[in-house]
Amino acid sequence: TAIAAVLTGRPVAEVTGRPLASADWVGEPVILHFWATWCPVCREQLGVIAEARQRHRDAPLRVVGIAIHRRADLERFLAERPLDYPVVLGDPDAIALARRLGNHLEGLPFLVLFDRDGRRVFARLGPLAVEELDEQLGRLPAGGAAGARRSAG
């Protein structure tokens, strides 16, 4: 599934109200992270994503959080624990998107990695260790999140 096809069809805005356009991500790997503030494993995954982004800071990598939650609770959470990537408020369309991307159980957290061509290359329902996310990022072609730091092997 190409990410542009997945995310087009209706305008999407961050919780802050800023428009979010998947066209801006053309040519870059993207992580979609479906999560909720009430989910302890989801909150742990925020740290995993932050650490992986730090390890791959010299390579292009977009992250978009899709929070399945009430707006007021999400805004309060983000005020206390800001994230350095866009977060959109999940709705029934977001749940349907997660299902189309392979989350047939509709559980959280759910992470999907797209390569720079917009192809889904990895999906995981449940916890994910930073080493495993690093490994997946390292499998992306040169110019992706791994860039020159791609692991040999």
Short mmCIF file of C-alpha atoms in Angstrom, two decimals:
data_model
loop_
_atom_site.label_atom_id
_atom_site.label_comp_id
_atom_site.label_asym_id
_atom_site.label_seq_id
_atom_site.Cartn_x
_atom_site.Cartn_y
_atom_site.Cartn_z
CA THR A 1 0.00 0.00 0.00
CA ALA A 2 1.50 3.33 -1.00
CA ILE A 3 1.36 5.88 1.78
CA ALA A 4 0.10 8.65 -0.49
CA ALA A 5 -2.90 6.52 -1.47
CA VAL A 6 -3.49 5.56 2.16
CA LEU A 7 -3.55 9.10 3.48
CA THR A 8 -5.19 11.00 0.67
CA GLY A 9 -8.87 11.54 0.20
CA ARG A 10 -9.53 14.01 2.98
CA PRO A 11 -7.60 16.80 4.67
CA VAL A 12 -5.75 15.85 7.83
CA ALA A 13 -4.67 18.26 10.55
CA GLU A 14 -2.44 17.92 13.55
CA VAL A 15 -4.00 18.29 16.99
CA THR A 16 -2.57 21.82 16.91
CA GLY A 17 -4.72 22.56 13.84
CA ARG A 18 -1.78 22.75 11.43
CA PRO A 19 -2.55 21.00 8.11
CA LEU A 20 -0.63 17.81 7.42
CA ALA A 21 -0.03 16.82 3.81
CA SER A 22 1.36 13.41 2.84
CA ALA A 23 2.69 15.02 -0.36
CA ASP A 24 5.35 16.64 1.85
CA TRP A 25 6.77 13.19 2.62
CA VAL A 26 7.47 12.12 -0.95
CA GLY A 27 10.87 10.47 -1.09
CA GLU A 28 11.19 10.00 2.67
CA PRO A 29 10.59 6.98 4.89
CA VAL A 30 7.57 7.40 7.16
CA ILE A 31 6.51 5.82 10.44
CA LEU A 32 2.83 5.87 11.31
CA HIS A 33 2.38 5.19 15.00
CA PHE A 34 -1.14 4.44 16.24
CA TRP A 35 -1.30 4.88 20.00
CA ALA A 36 -3.29 6.17 22.98
CA THR A 37 -2.33 8.04 26.14
CA TRP A 38 -4.19 5.50 28.32
CA CYS A 39 -2.08 2.62 26.94
CA PRO A 40 1.13 2.01 28.99
CA VAL A 41 2.86 0.09 26.17
CA CYS A 42 2.00 2.92 23.77
CA ARG A 43 3.64 5.46 26.07
CA GLU A 44 6.76 3.24 26.23
CA GLN A 45 6.82 3.13 22.42
CA LEU A 46 7.08 6.94 22.34
CA GLY A 47 10.52 6.54 23.90
CA VAL A 48 11.48 3.77 21.46
CA ILE A 49 10.56 5.99 18.51
CA ALA A 50 12.40 8.97 20.01
CA GLU A 51 15.55 6.87 20.53
CA ALA A 52 15.42 5.43 17.00
CA ARG A 53 14.94 8.92 15.56
CA GLN A 54 17.95 10.13 17.55
CA ARG A 55 20.08 7.24 16.25
CA HIS A 56 19.04 8.05 12.66
CA ARG A 57 19.02 11.84 13.07
CA ASP A 58 21.20 12.44 10.01
CA ALA A 59 18.80 10.66 7.65
CA PRO A 60 15.33 11.68 6.51
CA LEU A 61 12.57 10.01 8.51
CA ARG A 62 9.05 11.29 9.10
CA VAL A 63 6.99 10.16 12.04
CA VAL A 64 3.27 10.79 12.40
CA GLY A 65 1.46 9.84 15.58
CA ILE A 66 -2.19 8.87 15.30
CA ALA A 67 -3.68 9.07 18.77
CA ILE A 68 -6.87 7.16 19.41
CA HIS A 69 -8.20 9.34 22.17
CA ARG A 70 -10.39 12.25 23.21
CA ARG A 71 -9.06 15.63 22.11
CA ALA A 72 -8.94 17.18 25.60
CA ASP A 73 -7.03 14.23 27.08
CA LEU A 74 -4.59 14.19 24.17
CA GLU A 75 -3.98 17.93 24.38
CA ARG A 76 -3.33 17.65 28.13
CA PHE A 77 -0.90 14.75 27.56
CA LEU A 78 0.99 16.63 24.81
CA ALA A 79 1.20 19.75 27.00
CA GLU A 80 2.95 17.67 29.66
CA ARG A 81 4.98 15.51 27.26
CA PRO A 82 5.47 17.28 23.92
CA LEU A 83 6.48 15.18 20.94
CA ASP A 84 8.73 16.49 18.18
CA TYR A 85 6.59 15.11 15.38
CA PRO A 86 3.01 15.69 14.24
CA VAL A 87 0.16 14.00 16.08
CA VAL A 88 -3.31 13.71 14.63
CA LEU A 89 -6.42 12.79 16.54
CA GLY A 90 -7.60 9.36 15.51
CA ASP A 91 -11.22 8.83 14.53
CA PRO A 92 -13.15 5.92 12.99
CA ASP A 93 -11.33 6.58 9.69
CA ALA A 94 -7.99 6.19 11.46
CA ILE A 95 -9.09 2.87 12.93
CA ALA A 96 -10.17 1.74 9.46
CA LEU A 97 -6.77 2.86 8.11
CA ALA A 98 -4.97 0.79 10.75
CA ARG A 99 -7.09 -2.21 9.78
CA ARG A 100 -6.22 -1.74 6.08
CA LEU A 101 -2.55 -1.60 7.04
CA GLY A 102 -2.76 -4.97 8.80
CA ASN A 103 -4.07 -4.26 12.30
CA HIS A 104 -7.01 -6.66 12.05
CA LEU A 105 -7.25 -6.94 15.85
CA GLU A 106 -7.52 -3.13 16.15
CA GLY A 107 -5.06 -3.19 19.06
CA LEU A 108 -2.54 -0.61 20.21
CA PRO A 109 0.22 0.31 19.78
CA PHE A 110 0.48 -0.31 16.07
CA LEU A 111 3.47 0.91 14.07
CA VAL A 112 3.83 0.91 10.28
CA LEU A 113 7.03 1.77 8.39
CA PHE A 114 6.91 2.93 4.77
CA ASP A 115 10.03 3.16 2.60
CA ARG A 116 10.93 6.28 0.63
CA ASP A 117 8.80 5.04 -2.28
CA GLY A 118 5.74 4.92 -0.01
CA ARG A 119 5.58 1.12 0.20
CA ARG A 120 4.67 -0.52 3.50
CA VAL A 121 7.76 -2.51 4.49
CA PHE A 122 7.06 -3.33 8.14
CA ALA A 123 4.15 -3.38 10.57
CA ARG A 124 3.98 -4.39 14.22
CA LEU A 125 1.09 -4.66 16.63
CA GLY A 126 2.28 -4.46 20.21
CA PRO A 127 5.63 -3.62 21.77
CA LEU A 128 8.69 -3.03 19.63
CA ALA A 129 12.26 -2.81 20.94
CA VAL A 130 14.45 0.03 19.73
CA GLU A 131 16.93 -2.53 18.36
CA GLU A 132 14.23 -4.06 16.18
CA LEU A 133 13.12 -0.66 14.90
CA ASP A 134 16.79 0.14 14.21
CA GLU A 135 17.08 -3.11 12.26
CA GLN A 136 14.02 -2.25 10.16
CA LEU A 137 15.31 1.27 9.49
CA GLY A 138 18.69 -0.23 8.57
CA ARG A 139 17.03 -2.38 5.90
CA LEU A 140 15.79 0.67 4.01
CA PRO A 141 17.69 1.43 0.80
CA ALA A 142 20.50 3.98 0.96
CA GLY A 143 19.05 7.44 1.13
CA GLY A 144 16.35 6.20 3.47
CA ALA A 145 16.50 6.44 7.24
CA ALA A 146 19.57 4.25 7.35
CA GLY A 147 21.62 6.25 4.86
CA ALA A 148 25.34 5.77 5.37
CA ARG A 149 24.74 4.21 8.79
CA ARG A 150 23.12 1.12 7.26
CA SER A 151 24.36 -1.98 8.98
CA ALA A 152 26.39 -4.49 7.01
CA GLY A 153 25.06 -7.99 6.68
#
